[in-house]
Coordinates of C-alpha atoms in Angstrom, one line a residue:
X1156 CA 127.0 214.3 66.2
X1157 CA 128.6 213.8 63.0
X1158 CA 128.5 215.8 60.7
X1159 CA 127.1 214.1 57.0
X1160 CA 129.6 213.5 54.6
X1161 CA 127.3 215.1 51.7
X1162 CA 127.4 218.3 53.2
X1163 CA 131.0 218.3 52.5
X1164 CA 130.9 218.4 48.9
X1165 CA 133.5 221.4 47.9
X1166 CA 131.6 221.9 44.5
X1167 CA 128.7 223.9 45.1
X1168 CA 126.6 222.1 42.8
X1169 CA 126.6 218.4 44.4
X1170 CA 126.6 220.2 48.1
X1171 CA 123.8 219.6 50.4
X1172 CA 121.7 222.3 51.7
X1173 CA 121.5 222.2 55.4
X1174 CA 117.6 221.7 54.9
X1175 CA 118.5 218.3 52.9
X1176 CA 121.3 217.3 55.1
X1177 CA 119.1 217.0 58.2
X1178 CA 117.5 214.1 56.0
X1179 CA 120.4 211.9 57.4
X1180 CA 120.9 211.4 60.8
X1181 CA 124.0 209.5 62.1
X1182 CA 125.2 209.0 65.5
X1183 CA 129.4 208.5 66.2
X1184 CA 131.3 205.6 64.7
X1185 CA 130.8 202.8 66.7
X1186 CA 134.3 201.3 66.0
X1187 CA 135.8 202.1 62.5
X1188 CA 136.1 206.0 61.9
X1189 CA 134.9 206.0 58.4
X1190 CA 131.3 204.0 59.3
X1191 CA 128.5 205.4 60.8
X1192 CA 125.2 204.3 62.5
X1193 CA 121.7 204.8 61.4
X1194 CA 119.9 206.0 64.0
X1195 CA 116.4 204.3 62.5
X1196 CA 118.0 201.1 62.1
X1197 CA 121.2 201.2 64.2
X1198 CA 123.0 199.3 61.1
X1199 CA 126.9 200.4 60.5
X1200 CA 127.2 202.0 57.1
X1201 CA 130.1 203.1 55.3
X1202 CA 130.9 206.1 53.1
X1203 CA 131.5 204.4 50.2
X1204 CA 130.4 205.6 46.4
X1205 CA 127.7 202.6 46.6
X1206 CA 125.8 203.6 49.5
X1207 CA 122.3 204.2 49.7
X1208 CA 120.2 206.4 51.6
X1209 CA 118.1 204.8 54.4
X1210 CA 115.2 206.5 54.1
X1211 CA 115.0 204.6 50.9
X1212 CA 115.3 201.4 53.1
X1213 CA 113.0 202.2 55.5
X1214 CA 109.8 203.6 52.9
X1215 CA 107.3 200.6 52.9
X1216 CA 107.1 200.4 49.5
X1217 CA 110.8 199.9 49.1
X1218 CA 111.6 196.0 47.1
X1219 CA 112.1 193.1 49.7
X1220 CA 114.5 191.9 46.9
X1221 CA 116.3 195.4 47.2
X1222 CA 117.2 197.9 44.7
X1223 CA 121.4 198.5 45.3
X1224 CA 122.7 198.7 42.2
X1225 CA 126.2 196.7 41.2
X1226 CA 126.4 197.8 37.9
X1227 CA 129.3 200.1 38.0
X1228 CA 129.0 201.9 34.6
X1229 CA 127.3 205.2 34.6
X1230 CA 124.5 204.7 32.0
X1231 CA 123.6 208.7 32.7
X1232 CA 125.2 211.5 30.3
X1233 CA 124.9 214.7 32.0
X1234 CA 127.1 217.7 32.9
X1235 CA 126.2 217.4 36.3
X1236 CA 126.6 213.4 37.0
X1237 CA 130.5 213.1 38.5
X1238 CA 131.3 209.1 38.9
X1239 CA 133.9 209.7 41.3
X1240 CA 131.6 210.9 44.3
X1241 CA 129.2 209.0 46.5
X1242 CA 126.2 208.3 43.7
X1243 CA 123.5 208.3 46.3
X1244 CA 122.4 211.6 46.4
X1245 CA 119.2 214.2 46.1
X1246 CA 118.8 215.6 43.0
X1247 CA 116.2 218.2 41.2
X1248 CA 114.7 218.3 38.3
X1249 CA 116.8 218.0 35.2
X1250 CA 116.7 216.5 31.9
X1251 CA 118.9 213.3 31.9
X1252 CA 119.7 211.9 28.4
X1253 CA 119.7 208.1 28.2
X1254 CA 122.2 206.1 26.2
X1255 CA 119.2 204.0 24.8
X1256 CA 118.3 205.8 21.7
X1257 CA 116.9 209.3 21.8
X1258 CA 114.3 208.6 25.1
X1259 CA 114.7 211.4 27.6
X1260 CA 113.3 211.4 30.9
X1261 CA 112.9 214.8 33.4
X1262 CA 112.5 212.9 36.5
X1263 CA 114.9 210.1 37.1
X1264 CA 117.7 209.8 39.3
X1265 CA 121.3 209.8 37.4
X1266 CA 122.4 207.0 40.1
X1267 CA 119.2 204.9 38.6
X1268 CA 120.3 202.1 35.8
X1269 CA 117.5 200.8 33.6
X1270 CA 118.3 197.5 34.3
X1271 CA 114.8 196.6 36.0
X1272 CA 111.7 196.1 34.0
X1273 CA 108.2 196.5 35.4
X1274 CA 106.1 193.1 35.6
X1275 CA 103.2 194.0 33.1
X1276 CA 99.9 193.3 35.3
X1277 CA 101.3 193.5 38.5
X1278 CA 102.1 196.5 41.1
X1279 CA 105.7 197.8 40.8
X1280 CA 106.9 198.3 44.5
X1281 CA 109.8 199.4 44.1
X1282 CA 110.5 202.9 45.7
X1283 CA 112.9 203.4 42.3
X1284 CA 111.7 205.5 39.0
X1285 CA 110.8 201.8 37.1
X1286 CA 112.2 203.5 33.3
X1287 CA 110.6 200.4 31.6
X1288 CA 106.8 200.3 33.3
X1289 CA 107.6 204.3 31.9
X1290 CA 108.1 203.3 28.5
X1291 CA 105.5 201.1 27.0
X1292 CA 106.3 198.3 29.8
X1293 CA 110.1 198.6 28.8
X1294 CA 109.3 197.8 24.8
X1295 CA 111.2 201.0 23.7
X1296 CA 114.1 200.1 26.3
X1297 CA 114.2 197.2 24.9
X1298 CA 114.1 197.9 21.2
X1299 CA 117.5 200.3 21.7
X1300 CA 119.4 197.5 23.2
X1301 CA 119.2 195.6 19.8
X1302 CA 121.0 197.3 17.4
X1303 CA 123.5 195.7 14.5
X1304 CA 126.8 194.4 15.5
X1305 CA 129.3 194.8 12.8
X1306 CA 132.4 191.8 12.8
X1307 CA 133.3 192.4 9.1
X1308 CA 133.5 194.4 6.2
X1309 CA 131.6 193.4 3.5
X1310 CA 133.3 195.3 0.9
X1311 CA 136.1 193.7 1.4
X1312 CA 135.6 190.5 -0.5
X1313 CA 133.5 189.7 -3.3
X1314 CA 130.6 187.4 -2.5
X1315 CA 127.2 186.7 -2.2
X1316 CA 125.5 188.3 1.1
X1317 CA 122.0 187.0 3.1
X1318 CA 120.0 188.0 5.9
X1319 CA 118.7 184.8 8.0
X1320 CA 116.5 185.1 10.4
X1321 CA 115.4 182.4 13.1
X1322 CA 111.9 183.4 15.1
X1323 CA 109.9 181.2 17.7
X1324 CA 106.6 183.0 17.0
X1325 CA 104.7 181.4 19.6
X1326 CA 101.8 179.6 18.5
X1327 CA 98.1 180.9 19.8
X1328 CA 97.0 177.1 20.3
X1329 CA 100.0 176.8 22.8
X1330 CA 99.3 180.1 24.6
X1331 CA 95.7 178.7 25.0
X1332 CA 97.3 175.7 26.4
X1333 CA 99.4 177.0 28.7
X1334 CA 98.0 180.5 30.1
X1335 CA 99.0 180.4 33.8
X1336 CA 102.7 181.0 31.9
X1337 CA 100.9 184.0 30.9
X1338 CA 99.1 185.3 34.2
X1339 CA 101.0 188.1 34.5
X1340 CA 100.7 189.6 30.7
X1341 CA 98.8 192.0 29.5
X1342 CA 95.4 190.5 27.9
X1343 CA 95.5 192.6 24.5
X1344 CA 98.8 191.6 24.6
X1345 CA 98.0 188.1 24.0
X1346 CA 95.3 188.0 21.4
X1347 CA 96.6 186.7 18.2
X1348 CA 95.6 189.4 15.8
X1349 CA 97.9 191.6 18.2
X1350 CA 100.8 189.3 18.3
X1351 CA 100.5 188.5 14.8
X1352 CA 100.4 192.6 13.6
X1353 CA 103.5 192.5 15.9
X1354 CA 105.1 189.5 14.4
X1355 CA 104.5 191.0 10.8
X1356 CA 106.3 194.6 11.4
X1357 CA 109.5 192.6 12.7
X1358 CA 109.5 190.7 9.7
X1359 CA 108.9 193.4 7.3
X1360 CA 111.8 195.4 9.1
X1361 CA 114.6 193.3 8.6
X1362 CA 113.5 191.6 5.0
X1363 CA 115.1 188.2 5.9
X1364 CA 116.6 186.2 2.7
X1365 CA 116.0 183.1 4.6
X1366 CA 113.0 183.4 7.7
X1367 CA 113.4 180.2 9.9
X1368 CA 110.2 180.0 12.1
X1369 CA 108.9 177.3 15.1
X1370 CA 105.8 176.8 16.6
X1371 CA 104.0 178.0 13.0
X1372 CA 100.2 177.0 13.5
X1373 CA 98.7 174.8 11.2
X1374 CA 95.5 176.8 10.7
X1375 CA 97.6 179.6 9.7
X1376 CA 99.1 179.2 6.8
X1377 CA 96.3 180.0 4.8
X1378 CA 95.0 182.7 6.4
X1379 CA 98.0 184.6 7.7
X1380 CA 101.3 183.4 6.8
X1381 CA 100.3 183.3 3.2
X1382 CA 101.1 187.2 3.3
X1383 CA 104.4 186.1 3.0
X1384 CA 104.0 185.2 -0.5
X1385 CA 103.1 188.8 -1.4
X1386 CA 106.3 189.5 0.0
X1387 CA 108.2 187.5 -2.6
X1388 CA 108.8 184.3 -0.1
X1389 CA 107.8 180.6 -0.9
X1390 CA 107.7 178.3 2.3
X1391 CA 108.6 175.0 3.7
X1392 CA 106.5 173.7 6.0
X1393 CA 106.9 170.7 8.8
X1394 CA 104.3 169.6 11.0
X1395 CA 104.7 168.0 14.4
X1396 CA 104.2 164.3 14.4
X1397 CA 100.6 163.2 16.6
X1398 CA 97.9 165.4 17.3
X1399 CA 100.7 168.6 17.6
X1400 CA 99.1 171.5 15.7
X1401 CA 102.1 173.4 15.1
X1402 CA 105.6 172.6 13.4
X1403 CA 108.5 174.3 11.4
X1404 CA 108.8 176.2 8.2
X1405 CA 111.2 178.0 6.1
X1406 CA 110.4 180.9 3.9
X1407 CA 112.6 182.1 1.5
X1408 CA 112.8 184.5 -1.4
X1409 CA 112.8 183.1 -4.7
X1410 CA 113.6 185.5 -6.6
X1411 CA 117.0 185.8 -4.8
X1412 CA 117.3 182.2 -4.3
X1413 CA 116.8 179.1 -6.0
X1414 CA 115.9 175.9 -3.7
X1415 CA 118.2 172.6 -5.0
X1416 CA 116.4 170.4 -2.4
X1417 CA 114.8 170.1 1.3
X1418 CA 114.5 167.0 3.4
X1419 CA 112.2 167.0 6.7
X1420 CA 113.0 164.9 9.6
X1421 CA 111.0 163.5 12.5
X1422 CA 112.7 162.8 15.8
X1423 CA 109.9 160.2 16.9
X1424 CA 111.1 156.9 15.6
X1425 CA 109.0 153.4 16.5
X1426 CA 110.4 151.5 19.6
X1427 CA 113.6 154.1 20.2
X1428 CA 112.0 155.1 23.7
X1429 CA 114.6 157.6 23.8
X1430 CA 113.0 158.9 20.4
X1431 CA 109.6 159.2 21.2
X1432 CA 108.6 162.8 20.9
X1433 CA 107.0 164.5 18.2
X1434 CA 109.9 167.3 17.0
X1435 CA 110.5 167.6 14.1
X1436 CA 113.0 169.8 11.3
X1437 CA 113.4 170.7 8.1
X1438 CA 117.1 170.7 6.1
X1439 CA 116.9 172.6 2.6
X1440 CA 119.7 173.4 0.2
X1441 CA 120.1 176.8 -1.9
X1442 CA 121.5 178.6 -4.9
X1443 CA 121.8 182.1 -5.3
X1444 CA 119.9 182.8 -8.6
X1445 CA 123.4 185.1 -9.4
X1446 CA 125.2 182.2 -8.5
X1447 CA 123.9 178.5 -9.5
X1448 CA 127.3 176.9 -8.7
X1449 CA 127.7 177.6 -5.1
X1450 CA 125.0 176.4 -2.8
X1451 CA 125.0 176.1 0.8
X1452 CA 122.1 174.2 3.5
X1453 CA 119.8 175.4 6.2
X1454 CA 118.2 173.8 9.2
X1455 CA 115.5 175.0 11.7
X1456 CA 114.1 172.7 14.6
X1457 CA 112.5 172.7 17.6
X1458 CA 113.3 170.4 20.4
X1459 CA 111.9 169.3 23.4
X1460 CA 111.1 171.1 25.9
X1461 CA 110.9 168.9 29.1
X1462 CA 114.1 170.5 31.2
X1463 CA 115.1 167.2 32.6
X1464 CA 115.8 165.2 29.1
X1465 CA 118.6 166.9 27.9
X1466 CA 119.3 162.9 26.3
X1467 CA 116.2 163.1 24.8
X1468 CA 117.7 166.6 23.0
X1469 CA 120.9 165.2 22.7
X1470 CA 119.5 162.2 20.4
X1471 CA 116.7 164.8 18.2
X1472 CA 120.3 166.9 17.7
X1473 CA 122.0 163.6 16.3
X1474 CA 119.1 162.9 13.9
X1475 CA 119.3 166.4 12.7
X1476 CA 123.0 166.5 12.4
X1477 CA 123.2 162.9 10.7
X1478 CA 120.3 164.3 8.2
X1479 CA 122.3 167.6 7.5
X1480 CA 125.6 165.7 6.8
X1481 CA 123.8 164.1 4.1
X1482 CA 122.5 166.9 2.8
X1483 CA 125.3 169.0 2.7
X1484 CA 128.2 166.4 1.9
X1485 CA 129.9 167.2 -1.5
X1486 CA 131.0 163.9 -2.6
X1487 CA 132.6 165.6 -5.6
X1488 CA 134.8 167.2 -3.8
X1489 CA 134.6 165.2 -1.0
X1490 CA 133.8 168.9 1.6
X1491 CA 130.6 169.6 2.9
X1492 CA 129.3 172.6 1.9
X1493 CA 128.3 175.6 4.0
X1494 CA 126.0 174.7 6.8
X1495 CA 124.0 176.7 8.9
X1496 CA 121.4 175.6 11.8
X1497 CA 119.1 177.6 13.8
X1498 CA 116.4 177.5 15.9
X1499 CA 114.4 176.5 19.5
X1500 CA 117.1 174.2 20.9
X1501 CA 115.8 174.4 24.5
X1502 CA 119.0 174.1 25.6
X1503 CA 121.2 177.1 27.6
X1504 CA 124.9 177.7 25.9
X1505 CA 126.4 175.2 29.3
X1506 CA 124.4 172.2 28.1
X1507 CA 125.8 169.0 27.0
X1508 CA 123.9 170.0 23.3
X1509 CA 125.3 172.9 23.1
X1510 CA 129.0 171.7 24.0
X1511 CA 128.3 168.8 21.4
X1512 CA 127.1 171.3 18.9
X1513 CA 130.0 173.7 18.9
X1514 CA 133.1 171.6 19.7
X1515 CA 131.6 168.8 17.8
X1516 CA 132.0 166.5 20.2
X1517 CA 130.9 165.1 23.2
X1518 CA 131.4 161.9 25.9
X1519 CA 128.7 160.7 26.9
X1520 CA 129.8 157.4 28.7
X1521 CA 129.2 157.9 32.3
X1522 CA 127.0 160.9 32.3
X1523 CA 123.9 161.4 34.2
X1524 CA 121.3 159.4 32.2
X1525 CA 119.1 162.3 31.7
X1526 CA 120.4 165.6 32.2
X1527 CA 123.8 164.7 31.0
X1528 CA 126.0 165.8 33.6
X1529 CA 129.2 164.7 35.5
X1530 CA 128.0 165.7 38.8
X1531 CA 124.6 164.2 39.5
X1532 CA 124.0 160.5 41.5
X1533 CA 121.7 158.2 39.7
X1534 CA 122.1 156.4 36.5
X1535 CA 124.3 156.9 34.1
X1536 CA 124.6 156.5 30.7
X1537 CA 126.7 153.8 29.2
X1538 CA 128.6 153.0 25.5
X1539 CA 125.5 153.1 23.5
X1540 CA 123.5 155.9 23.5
X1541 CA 121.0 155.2 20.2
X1542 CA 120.6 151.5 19.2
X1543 CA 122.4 150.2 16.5
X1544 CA 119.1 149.6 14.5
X1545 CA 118.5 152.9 13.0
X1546 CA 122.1 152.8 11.5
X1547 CA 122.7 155.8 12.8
X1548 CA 126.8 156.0 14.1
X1549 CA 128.3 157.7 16.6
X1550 CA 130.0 160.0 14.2
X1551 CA 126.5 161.1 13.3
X1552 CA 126.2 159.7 9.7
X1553 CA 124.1 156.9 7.6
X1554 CA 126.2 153.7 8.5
X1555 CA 124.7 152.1 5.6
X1556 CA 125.8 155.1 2.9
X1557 CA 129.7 154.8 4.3
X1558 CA 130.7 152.3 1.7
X1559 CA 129.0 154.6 -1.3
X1560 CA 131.6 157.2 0.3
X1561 CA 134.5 155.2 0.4
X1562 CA 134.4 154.6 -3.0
X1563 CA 133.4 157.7 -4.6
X1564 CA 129.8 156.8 -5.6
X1565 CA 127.8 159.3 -6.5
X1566 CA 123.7 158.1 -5.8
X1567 CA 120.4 159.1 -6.0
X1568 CA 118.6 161.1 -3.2
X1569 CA 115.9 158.4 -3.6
X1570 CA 118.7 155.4 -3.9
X1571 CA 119.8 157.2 -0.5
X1572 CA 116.4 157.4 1.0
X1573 CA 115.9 153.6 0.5
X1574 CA 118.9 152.3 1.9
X1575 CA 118.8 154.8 5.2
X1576 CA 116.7 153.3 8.0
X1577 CA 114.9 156.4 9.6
X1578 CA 111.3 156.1 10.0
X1579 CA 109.4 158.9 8.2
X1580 CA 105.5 159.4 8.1
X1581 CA 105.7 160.8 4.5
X1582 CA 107.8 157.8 2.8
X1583 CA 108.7 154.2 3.0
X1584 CA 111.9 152.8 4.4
X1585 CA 113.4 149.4 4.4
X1586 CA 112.8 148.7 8.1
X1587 CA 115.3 145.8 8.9
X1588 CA 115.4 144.1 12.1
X1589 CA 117.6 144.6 14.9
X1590 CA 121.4 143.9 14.4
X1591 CA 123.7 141.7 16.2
X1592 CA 126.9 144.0 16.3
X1593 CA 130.1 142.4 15.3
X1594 CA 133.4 144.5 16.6
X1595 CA 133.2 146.7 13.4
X1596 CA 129.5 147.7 14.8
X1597 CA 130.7 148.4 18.2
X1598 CA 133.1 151.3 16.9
X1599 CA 130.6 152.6 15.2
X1600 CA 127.2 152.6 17.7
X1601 CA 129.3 152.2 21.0
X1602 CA 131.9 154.1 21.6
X1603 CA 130.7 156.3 24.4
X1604 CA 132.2 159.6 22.1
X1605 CA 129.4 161.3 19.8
X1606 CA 131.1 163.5 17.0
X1607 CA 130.3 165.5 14.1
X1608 CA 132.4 166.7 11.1
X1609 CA 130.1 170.2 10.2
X1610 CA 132.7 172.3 12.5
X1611 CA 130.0 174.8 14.0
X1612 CA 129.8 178.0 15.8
X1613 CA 127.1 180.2 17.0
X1614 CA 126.5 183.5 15.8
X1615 CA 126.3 184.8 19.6
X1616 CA 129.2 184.8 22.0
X1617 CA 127.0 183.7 25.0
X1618 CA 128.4 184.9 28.4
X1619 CA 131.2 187.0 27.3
X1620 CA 132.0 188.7 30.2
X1621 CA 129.6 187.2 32.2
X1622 CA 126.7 189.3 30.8
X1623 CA 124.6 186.1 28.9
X1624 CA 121.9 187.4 26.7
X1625 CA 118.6 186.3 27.1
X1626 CA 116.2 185.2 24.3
X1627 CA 112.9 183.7 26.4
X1628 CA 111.7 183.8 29.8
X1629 CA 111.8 180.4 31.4
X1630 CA 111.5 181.2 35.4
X1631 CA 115.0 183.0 34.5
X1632 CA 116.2 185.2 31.3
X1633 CA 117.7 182.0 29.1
X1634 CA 119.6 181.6 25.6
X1635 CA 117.5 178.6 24.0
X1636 CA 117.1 179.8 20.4
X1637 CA 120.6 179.9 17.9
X1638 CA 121.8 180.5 14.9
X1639 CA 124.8 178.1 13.9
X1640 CA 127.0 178.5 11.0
X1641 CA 129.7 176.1 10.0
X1642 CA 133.6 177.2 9.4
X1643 CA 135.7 177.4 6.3
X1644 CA 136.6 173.6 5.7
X1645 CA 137.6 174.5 1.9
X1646 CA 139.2 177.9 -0.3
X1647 CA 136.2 178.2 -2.1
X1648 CA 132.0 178.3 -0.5
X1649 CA 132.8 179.8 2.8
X1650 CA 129.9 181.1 4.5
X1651 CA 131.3 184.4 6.6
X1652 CA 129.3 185.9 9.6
X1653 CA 129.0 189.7 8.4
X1654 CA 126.7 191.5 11.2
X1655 CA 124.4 190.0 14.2
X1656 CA 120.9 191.6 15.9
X1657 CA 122.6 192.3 19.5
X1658 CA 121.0 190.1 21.6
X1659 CA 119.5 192.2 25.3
X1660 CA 121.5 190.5 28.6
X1661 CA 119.9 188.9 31.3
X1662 CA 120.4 192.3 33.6
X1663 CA 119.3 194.5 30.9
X1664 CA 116.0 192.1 30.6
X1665 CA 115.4 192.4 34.2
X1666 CA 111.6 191.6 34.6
X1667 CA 110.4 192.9 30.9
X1668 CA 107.8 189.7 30.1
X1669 CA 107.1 189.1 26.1
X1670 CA 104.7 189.1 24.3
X1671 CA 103.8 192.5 25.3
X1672 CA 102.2 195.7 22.9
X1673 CA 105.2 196.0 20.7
X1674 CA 106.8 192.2 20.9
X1675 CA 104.5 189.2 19.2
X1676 CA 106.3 186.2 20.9
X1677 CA 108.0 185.0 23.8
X1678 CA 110.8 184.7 22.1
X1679 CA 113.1 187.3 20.8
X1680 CA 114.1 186.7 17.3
X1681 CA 117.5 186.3 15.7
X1682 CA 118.8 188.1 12.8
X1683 CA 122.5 187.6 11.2
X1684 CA 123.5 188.8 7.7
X1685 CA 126.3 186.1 6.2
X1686 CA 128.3 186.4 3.0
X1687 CA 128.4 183.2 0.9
X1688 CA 132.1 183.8 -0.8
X1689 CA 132.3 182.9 -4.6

């Protein structure tokens, strides 16, 4: 017989007691010197650091997915935890201090990572301490992986500085809707007077300058959201087109901030099939009250959510982008000023929105004609993507407020509003017919290349590393909600990412499910603070 490599162990506090030792049976090498062979399961195992003891295999209740863990950072501080020994070992009872925050726990393994999250509702079957079914269902795990990311000074430049935040607050007429997403959710957890106690403590925590929100509830505006006011906010508010019940609003607080203007748009345009959903935004441009001079724009949406349109995405994100370049075009100085977009794209950082969105622009001649990739067989997408009707060009700007441009003309919002040719519930438009392109059209509505001259960047790095964050639970851990903010195109109104809410990775999230007792949404929010230079 072989003797067990544990036993071994020249420090006396990681040897094995003979007792413990008899726990692990091997028989000789088979044909390698450094492998041995289970005697339960006959299976060749190595000595190596990762190895895992079989009785843990062979206990019924051990995962079917299993539990090795391939995470090589010790997330364990302890005077008796050594990295370079085999990490599969017994241990007794200590107190092991976690990196997240102050939680301590007296019986977990130091070889254990928190990077599994117990399934609220169901049975845990792993044979593994689960820390987050421990704690709350993983809601103080959680809470310590977000923390504040510094990328710059503040004092070092004078300027004006802003929180935004951007928050998918799940509306309760859409959990109704859709409860099987829910099955496995704790019931209290769902109720709306939870979720909405929940929603309010985040909110009063970080004090947001500017509060972007999606799927805001009609009903509630009056009797819940209206707290906001005694807050010092006022709001914008943007229903969904049709029978939706829910829509987008910005909050702000005016006695920080002075609103210059606010447009709405609605991505469902008459006989634009690939326009025919019920999104909407809303674009609004501020002043600091210190300030008056400088102003800068916001934008929240929501897009679809069907995961095989990505065109249909693609074309809300043109609308919204054409309607902020109008917005936020300084035809005095002939610079936009500061841009920044957030909210519910439902689009992951490798979509073709996303790649259009932060390299500013995109080909989308020959792409699949629905998910907008090289790689798929079917059909494709050709020159024209929307139809030269709504004026809307390629370069993602009014066609038919180019020639005010060109010569310097400085006109009306409503002068612009009548000439543009977007369909909106709330106004009239001139609604000409269909064009017949001449060549100058063609460069213009056909080139097969969409661009955009707003030159933005998300807030998060998605992927670095390979670790991608997570903000919502689609079948997967996904990124679907941003915060964009546009780079310096001038010396003077720069908007300047300061500090950004860490974002939790897809491993840390493991199988946490939101809304639970602490989280109101299914969606994690989005915090950044900016400085808006002067």
């Amino acid at each position: 017989m072989s003797t067990c490599p544990y036993s071994q162990q020249k420090d006396a506090k990681l040897r094995m007691s003979e007792q413990e030792c008899k726990r692990y049976k091997h028989n000789e090498p088979a044909t390698n010197s450094s492998a041995h062979l289970c005697a339960n399961c006959s299976r060749a195992e190595s000595n190596s650091a990762s190895r895992m003891p079989h009785e843990q295999v062979h206990n019924k209740n051990t995962a079917k997915e299993g539990i090795f863990v391939v995470n090589p950072v010790s997330l364990v501080q302890s005077p008796n935890f050594v990295t370079d020994i085999p990490l599969w070992q017994p241990v007794t009872l200590h107190n092991y201090n976690l990196i997240y925050g102050n939680i301590t726990h007296s019986i977990l393994q130091p070889n254990l990572y928190p990077n599994y999250f117990h399934r609220p509702g169901q049975e845990n079957h792993r044979q593994v301490h689960n820390f987050a079914k421990t704690y709350n269902d993983g809601e103080a795990s959680i809470n310590s992986l977000r923390h504040w990311e510094k990328l710059m000074n503040e004092n070092t430049m004078p300027g004006f500085n802003f929180t935004v935040m951007s928050y998918n607050v799940l509306a309760q007429d859409l959990l109704d809707q859709h409860m099987y997403l829910y099955a496995s959710h704790k019931k209290e957890s769902l109720k709306w007077h939870n979720r909405w106690k929940n929603l309010m403590s985040e909110i009063r925590h970080f004090k947001p300058d500017i509060l972007c929100l999606q799927e805001v509830q009609k009903s509630h505006l009056e009797t819940h959201f209206a707290v906001l006011e005694q807050l010092g906010y006022k709001g914008l508010y943007k229903q969904r087109t049709g029978a939706r019940t829910d829509g987008c609003a910005i909050y702000y607080k005016h006695n920080v901030l002075q609103l210059v203007e606010y447009t709405t748009v609605e991505y469902n345009q008459p006989n634009v099939r690939i326009l025919d959903r019920d999104n909407v935004a809303i674009i609004a441009k501020f002043s600091p009250i210190k300030f008056p001079t400088r102003k800068f724009v916001v934008a929240t949406t929501h897009l679809l959510y069907n995961p095989r349109r990505q065109d249909v995405r693609l074309a809300q994100i043109q609308l919204l982008l054409t309607e902020v370049d109008r917005i936020a075009y300084n035809p005095e100085s002939g610079y936009y000023v500061p841009v920044i977009v957030t909210g519910d794209l439902n689009s992951t950082p490798k979509s073709a929105v996303y790649k259009f969105i932060t390299e500013g622009k995109l080909q989308y001649e020959n792409l699949s004609s629905r998910s907008l990739t090289s790689d798929e067989s079917g059909p494709k997408t050709g020159k024209k993507f929307l139809p030269a009707f709504l004026r809307i060009t390629d370069q993602c700007q009014h066609a038919n407020l180019l020639p005010t441009r060109q010569n310097n003309a400085n006109i009306s919002r409503t002068e612009e509003l009548r000439l543009i040719e977007l369909k909106h519930s709330e106004r009239k438009n001139r609604q000409n017919d269909r064009y017949n392109m001449d060549e100058d059209d063609k460069k213009l509505f056909s080139s097969g290349i969409l661009t955009h001259r707003l030159a933005l960047k998300s807030v998060y790095e998605h992927g670095v590393d390979g670790n991608e964050e997570g903000t919502t639970f689609q079948n997967e851990w996904i990124s679907v909600d941003y915060i964009f903010f546009s780079h310096p195109q001038s010396d003077v109104d720069q908007v300047i990412l300061l500090e950004r809410y860490r974002l939790p990775t897809k491993a840390e999230l493991g199988d946490l499910r939101i809304p639970n007792g602490q989280l109101g949404s299914d969606h994690f929010s989005l915090v950044a603070k900016f400085q808006l230079q002067i």
